Coordinates of C-alpha atoms in Angstrom, one line a residue:
Chain A
X1 CA 156.5 145.2 127.8
X2 CA 154.8 146.7 125.0
X3 CA 150.6 146.1 124.0
X4 CA 147.7 146.9 122.8
X5 CA 144.3 146.1 124.3
X6 CA 140.7 146.6 122.0
X7 CA 138.3 145.4 124.9
X8 CA 135.3 144.5 122.2
X9 CA 135.8 141.5 119.8
X10 CA 132.4 142.5 118.9
X11 CA 130.8 145.3 118.1
X12 CA 127.2 146.0 115.6
X13 CA 125.5 149.4 115.0
X14 CA 123.3 150.1 112.5
X15 CA 124.6 152.0 109.6
X16 CA 124.0 156.0 109.6
X17 CA 124.6 155.5 113.4
X18 CA 128.0 157.0 114.8
X19 CA 130.6 154.1 115.6
X20 CA 133.7 154.2 118.3
X21 CA 136.2 151.7 118.8
X22 CA 138.4 151.3 121.5
X23 CA 142.1 151.2 121.5
X24 CA 144.5 151.0 125.0
X25 CA 148.6 150.7 124.6
X26 CA 150.9 150.2 127.7
X27 CA 153.9 151.3 126.0
X28 CA 157.2 153.3 127.9
X29 CA 158.4 155.9 125.3
X30 CA 156.5 158.7 123.8
X31 CA 154.1 156.2 121.1
X32 CA 153.6 155.5 117.3
X33 CA 150.1 154.8 117.0
X34 CA 147.9 153.6 113.9
X35 CA 144.7 152.0 112.6
X36 CA 144.1 149.7 110.8
X37 CA 141.4 148.0 108.7
X38 CA 141.2 144.9 107.2
X39 CA 138.2 142.7 104.5
X40 CA 137.7 139.7 105.5
X41 CA 140.6 137.5 103.1
X42 CA 142.6 140.3 102.7
X43 CA 146.0 142.4 103.5
X44 CA 145.6 145.8 106.4
X45 CA 144.9 149.1 105.0
X46 CA 146.1 152.4 106.7
X47 CA 142.8 154.2 108.0
X48 CA 144.8 156.8 110.3
X49 CA 148.2 156.6 112.2
X50 CA 149.8 159.6 115.3
X51 CA 152.8 159.9 115.4
X52 CA 153.0 163.9 117.0
X53 CA 151.3 167.3 117.0
X54 CA 147.1 167.8 117.2
X55 CA 146.2 164.4 119.1
X56 CA 143.0 165.1 117.1
X57 CA 143.4 162.8 113.7
X58 CA 142.0 162.5 110.3
X59 CA 142.2 159.2 108.3
X60 CA 141.1 158.0 105.0
X61 CA 136.5 156.9 104.5
X62 CA 135.5 159.6 107.4
X63 CA 137.1 157.4 110.2
X64 CA 138.9 159.9 112.9
X65 CA 141.2 159.1 116.3
X66 CA 141.5 160.8 119.5
X67 CA 145.2 160.4 121.0
X68 CA 144.8 160.3 124.6
X69 CA 148.5 160.4 126.8
X70 CA 146.7 160.6 130.6
X71 CA 144.4 157.8 129.3
X72 CA 146.8 155.6 127.1
X73 CA 144.3 155.2 124.8
X74 CA 143.5 155.8 121.2
X75 CA 140.5 155.2 120.3
X76 CA 138.6 155.7 117.1
X77 CA 135.6 157.6 115.6
X78 CA 133.0 157.9 113.0
X79 CA 130.4 160.0 113.2
X80 CA 128.0 157.5 110.4
X81 CA 128.6 153.9 109.6
X82 CA 128.0 153.0 106.2
X83 CA 127.2 149.0 105.1
X84 CA 131.0 149.0 103.7
X85 CA 132.7 149.8 106.9
X86 CA 132.1 146.3 107.7
X87 CA 135.4 144.9 108.6
X88 CA 138.4 144.0 111.7
X89 CA 139.7 147.0 113.0
X90 CA 143.2 146.8 114.3
X91 CA 145.1 149.2 117.2
X92 CA 149.0 149.2 116.8
X93 CA 151.6 150.6 118.2
X94 CA 155.1 151.2 116.7
X95 CA 158.0 150.0 118.9
X96 CA 161.3 149.4 119.0
X97 CA 163.5 148.3 115.3
X98 CA 159.8 149.9 113.3
X99 CA 158.0 146.8 114.5
X100 CA 154.0 146.7 115.3
X101 CA 153.2 145.4 117.9
X102 CA 149.1 144.9 117.3
X103 CA 145.7 144.6 119.5
X104 CA 143.3 141.3 119.1
X105 CA 140.8 143.9 116.2
X106 CA 137.6 144.7 116.7
X107 CA 135.3 142.7 114.0
X108 CA 132.6 145.0 113.3
X109 CA 128.8 144.1 112.4
X110 CA 127.0 146.9 110.2
X111 CA 123.3 146.6 110.3
X112 CA 121.0 148.0 108.2
Chain B
X1 CA 151.4 154.8 96.1
X2 CA 153.7 151.9 98.3
X3 CA 152.0 149.4 96.8
X4 CA 152.4 145.8 98.1
X5 CA 152.2 143.0 96.2
X6 CA 151.7 139.4 97.6
X7 CA 152.2 136.5 95.4
X8 CA 150.7 133.6 95.1
X9 CA 147.5 134.2 96.9
X10 CA 146.4 131.2 97.7
X11 CA 148.2 128.2 97.3
X12 CA 147.3 124.5 98.7
X13 CA 149.9 121.8 99.1
X14 CA 150.6 118.3 100.0
X15 CA 152.2 116.9 103.9
X16 CA 156.2 117.9 104.1
X17 CA 156.8 119.9 100.3
X18 CA 157.7 123.7 100.3
X19 CA 155.8 126.3 99.2
X20 CA 157.5 129.4 98.9
X21 CA 155.8 132.9 98.4
X22 CA 157.3 136.0 97.7
X23 CA 156.9 139.9 99.1
X24 CA 157.2 142.1 96.4
X25 CA 157.4 146.4 97.4
X26 CA 156.2 148.4 93.8
X27 CA 156.8 151.5 94.2
X28 CA 159.2 152.5 96.6
X29 CA 162.4 150.7 97.7
X30 CA 162.0 148.0 101.0
X31 CA 164.9 148.8 103.3
X32 CA 162.8 146.4 106.0
X33 CA 160.2 144.1 105.1
X34 CA 158.2 141.9 108.2
X35 CA 156.3 138.4 107.8
X36 CA 153.3 138.1 110.3
X37 CA 151.4 134.8 110.7
X38 CA 147.2 134.6 111.3
X39 CA 145.6 132.4 112.5
X40 CA 141.6 132.8 111.8
X41 CA 139.5 135.5 114.1
X42 CA 143.6 136.4 115.1
X43 CA 145.8 139.1 115.7
X44 CA 148.7 139.4 114.1
X45 CA 151.5 137.7 114.9
X46 CA 155.6 138.9 114.0
X47 CA 157.3 136.5 112.8
X48 CA 160.1 138.0 111.1
X49 CA 162.1 140.9 110.1
X50 CA 164.4 141.2 107.3
X51 CA 166.9 143.2 106.4
X52 CA 168.0 144.0 102.7
X53 CA 171.8 142.2 102.7
X54 CA 171.3 140.8 106.2
X55 CA 170.0 137.7 108.1
X56 CA 166.1 138.0 109.5
X57 CA 165.7 138.3 113.0
X58 CA 163.4 136.1 114.3
X59 CA 160.6 136.5 116.5
X60 CA 161.2 134.0 120.1
X61 CA 159.4 130.3 119.4
X62 CA 159.5 130.7 115.4
X63 CA 161.7 127.8 113.5
X64 CA 164.1 130.0 111.4
X65 CA 165.0 126.8 109.9
X66 CA 161.7 125.9 109.6
X67 CA 160.2 129.4 107.8
X68 CA 163.3 130.8 105.5
X69 CA 163.6 134.1 105.1
X70 CA 165.4 135.8 101.9
X71 CA 165.6 139.7 101.4
X72 CA 167.5 140.1 98.4
X73 CA 166.8 143.5 97.1
X74 CA 164.8 146.6 97.9
X75 CA 162.0 145.1 96.3
X76 CA 162.1 141.3 97.3
X77 CA 161.8 139.2 99.7
X78 CA 160.3 135.6 100.3
X79 CA 159.4 133.5 102.9
X80 CA 159.9 129.8 102.1
X81 CA 157.9 127.2 104.4
X82 CA 160.2 124.5 104.2
X83 CA 158.5 120.1 105.0
X84 CA 155.2 122.3 105.8
X85 CA 152.6 119.7 107.5
X86 CA 148.9 120.9 108.0
X87 CA 149.8 122.9 111.5
X88 CA 151.5 125.4 109.6
X89 CA 147.9 126.1 107.8
X90 CA 147.4 129.8 108.0
X91 CA 146.9 132.7 106.4
X92 CA 150.8 134.6 105.9
X93 CA 150.9 139.0 105.5
X94 CA 153.9 140.5 104.8
X95 CA 154.6 144.9 104.7
X96 CA 157.2 147.3 104.3
X97 CA 159.2 150.1 104.9
X98 CA 161.5 151.7 104.6
X99 CA 164.3 153.9 106.2
X100 CA 162.2 157.9 104.1
X101 CA 159.0 157.4 105.7
X102 CA 160.2 156.1 109.4
X103 CA 157.9 155.9 113.0
X104 CA 156.8 152.5 112.2
X105 CA 155.3 152.2 109.1
X106 CA 154.2 149.9 107.2
X107 CA 152.8 149.1 104.4
X108 CA 150.9 145.4 104.2
X109 CA 150.5 142.9 101.2
X110 CA 147.4 141.7 100.2
X111 CA 148.0 138.6 102.6
X112 CA 148.6 134.6 101.5
X113 CA 146.3 132.0 102.2
X114 CA 149.3 129.2 102.7
X115 CA 146.7 125.6 103.4
X116 CA 148.5 122.2 103.7
X117 CA 147.0 118.8 103.2

């Protein structure tokens, strides 16, 4: 069955430090992969997506993610975190019927 | 582009009443809309998929008679929670996709917080 694992429930980083949020997926076919961000009480905003081609994808707000097929991973990175990045981040894989399967989310806290 | 709105953003209702939540795609035609439910500190759970002009497809375990979904036009889908009870209190999020976007790309609304007293 399709699944997405985000092993870190919470991550705390200092402002200005680098960030990596982990995501592993399980899907039999070539995956379409997404990262979304959600602020409290808000909907989801798309950060970036991978469909095919270059395995390093750039997104909004300075985020990037790298697709590694051998590791079934799609980790999200940012070189320097800003306090406004504090939010919850969801990784998702696209499956049949245009559906998305989401990971459990990682809450990012930024300390000054 | 690709803006999705939801109305209302918050609603409080009494147990036993019905509540309707609207999801609109403002600047594109949404051939498919999705309804999710999100419990506190949890991920999104897909409730149902609706295609314009046809009946919604519900995920396993979701009561279709309790959560009525209508997708009457390419820009509007509604979710009606019938005979709501406190356990229906949750954050409901819709998303929309078009045949043009494809590849599972969905655009999300801001969500509706439902509280049933």
